[in-house]
Structures are given as C-alpha cells and as structure tokens.
C-alpha cells in the first residue's frame, strides 16, 4: 500500500468522496457480521451524479453476500458510466481496512489502465491510506492480456 494521508487531504482533492462512502455505509445490511462498509466511486464523465455508492449486503447464504466495493462497481457499470477517477472505502473501524480478495480482483479488472486512486478510510478518526489497484493485487490473474481499453467495462 502507498502512503498514509488524511481525510482533509482527500477531501481537498476530491470533495464529497469520503462523505459519499460514509453515506453508503449507513445503508449496509450486515445482520451476521455487524461489519458495515460503504464505498463510493467518483466520476467526472458528465453522465449523472458524480458519485456512485455501494454498501455491503449480507445473506444467510454467505456466498451470496456482496461487498461494498463490488456493489458500487457493478452499479456504475450498469449505469454505463465512464472511467472512475477514485474510490473511497469506509468501514466502521479505527484503522483503514483493505478490500477482500474478490474485490481486489474485480477492482483490478475494472481499472485496466491503472489510473484509479483508491482511498481506504477508517470510520473513526482521521486515518486514511491511499493505494492503487495494482498494489492491492500484485500478480493479478488476467484472462486476456490484449488491449486494455477493450477490456474496460467503462463506456
């Protein structure tokens, strides 16, 4: 992971990003783990709202549970959004929490040009860690190593 930063620094560069992730976290449905996570993607594509949020949604069948990061990514793809500039992930923890392995793989696939900035944010306090999709999953599985733009889900 990259350097530690602060909420104020992220908000200065990407106003509203962390707040959008925090709002999404409030909608999390986590009756089993009680671990609430929110994510927000920032877009500057002129196709609707600047932020697309997602929260974790748990199921009694654990394999059907979806994490906040994938929820936000899939919603943005379904909306036909352009390439996201940044992602913030907020968990109800004292320290930033990294995405699970499945989310790391999907993030890697959804950022074929490796330009998306990723901010992991503690729900309490000021702790923020900036990273990238490449740093989150070094040596990632890639089915097709052809043209990165062709593999991009962003329209």
Short mmCIF file of N, CA and C in Angstrom, two decimals, residues 4 9 12 16 37 58 60 67 71 74 83 98 105 107 109 116 121 133 146 150:
data_model
loop_
_atom_site.label_atom_id
_atom_site.label_comp_id
_atom_site.label_asym_id
_atom_site.label_seq_id
_atom_site.Cartn_x
_atom_site.Cartn_y
_atom_site.Cartn_z
N UNK A 4 0.21 6.93 3.97
CA UNK A 4 -0.91 7.40 4.79
C UNK A 4 -1.21 8.84 4.40
N UNK A 9 -6.94 15.98 3.38
CA UNK A 9 -6.20 15.99 2.11
C UNK A 9 -7.03 15.37 1.00
N UNK A 12 -9.87 17.73 0.10
CA UNK A 12 -9.40 18.90 -0.66
C UNK A 12 -9.26 18.57 -2.14
N UNK A 16 -16.29 15.60 -1.31
CA UNK A 16 -17.50 14.79 -1.21
C UNK A 16 -17.28 13.28 -1.33
N UNK A 37 -19.76 -1.52 5.79
CA UNK A 37 -18.78 -0.94 4.87
C UNK A 37 -19.53 -0.18 3.78
N UNK A 58 -25.38 -8.54 3.26
CA UNK A 58 -25.16 -9.93 3.65
C UNK A 58 -26.42 -10.76 3.40
N UNK A 60 -28.11 -14.87 4.33
CA UNK A 60 -27.97 -16.07 5.15
C UNK A 60 -27.09 -17.10 4.46
N UNK A 67 -19.87 -7.37 -1.27
CA UNK A 67 -19.12 -6.33 -0.58
C UNK A 67 -19.46 -4.97 -1.17
N UNK A 71 -20.34 -3.87 -5.08
CA UNK A 71 -21.67 -3.30 -5.23
C UNK A 71 -21.59 -1.96 -5.98
N UNK A 74 -20.32 -2.59 -9.74
CA UNK A 74 -21.33 -3.18 -10.60
C UNK A 74 -22.46 -2.20 -10.89
N UNK A 83 -14.90 6.01 -17.03
CA UNK A 83 -13.86 5.52 -16.12
C UNK A 83 -13.86 6.31 -14.81
N UNK A 98 -8.48 -3.02 4.19
CA UNK A 98 -8.27 -3.33 2.77
C UNK A 98 -9.41 -4.19 2.24
N UNK A 105 -9.66 -8.47 -6.99
CA UNK A 105 -9.64 -8.96 -8.37
C UNK A 105 -10.55 -8.12 -9.26
N UNK A 107 -11.63 -5.04 -8.73
CA UNK A 107 -11.06 -3.70 -8.86
C UNK A 107 -9.96 -3.69 -9.91
N UNK A 109 -9.62 -5.68 -12.49
CA UNK A 109 -10.23 -5.81 -13.81
C UNK A 109 -10.93 -4.54 -14.25
N UNK A 116 -7.07 4.58 -11.47
CA UNK A 116 -7.97 4.88 -10.37
C UNK A 116 -7.20 4.99 -9.05
N UNK A 121 -10.45 4.19 4.23
CA UNK A 121 -10.73 5.18 5.26
C UNK A 121 -11.27 4.52 6.52
N UNK A 133 -5.00 -0.11 -7.48
CA UNK A 133 -5.47 -1.46 -7.77
C UNK A 133 -4.30 -2.40 -8.03
N UNK A 146 -4.69 -8.63 -23.95
CA UNK A 146 -4.78 -7.77 -25.13
C UNK A 146 -4.98 -6.31 -24.74
N UNK A 150 -10.07 -2.27 -24.58
CA UNK A 150 -11.10 -3.22 -25.00
C UNK A 150 -11.64 -3.99 -23.79
#
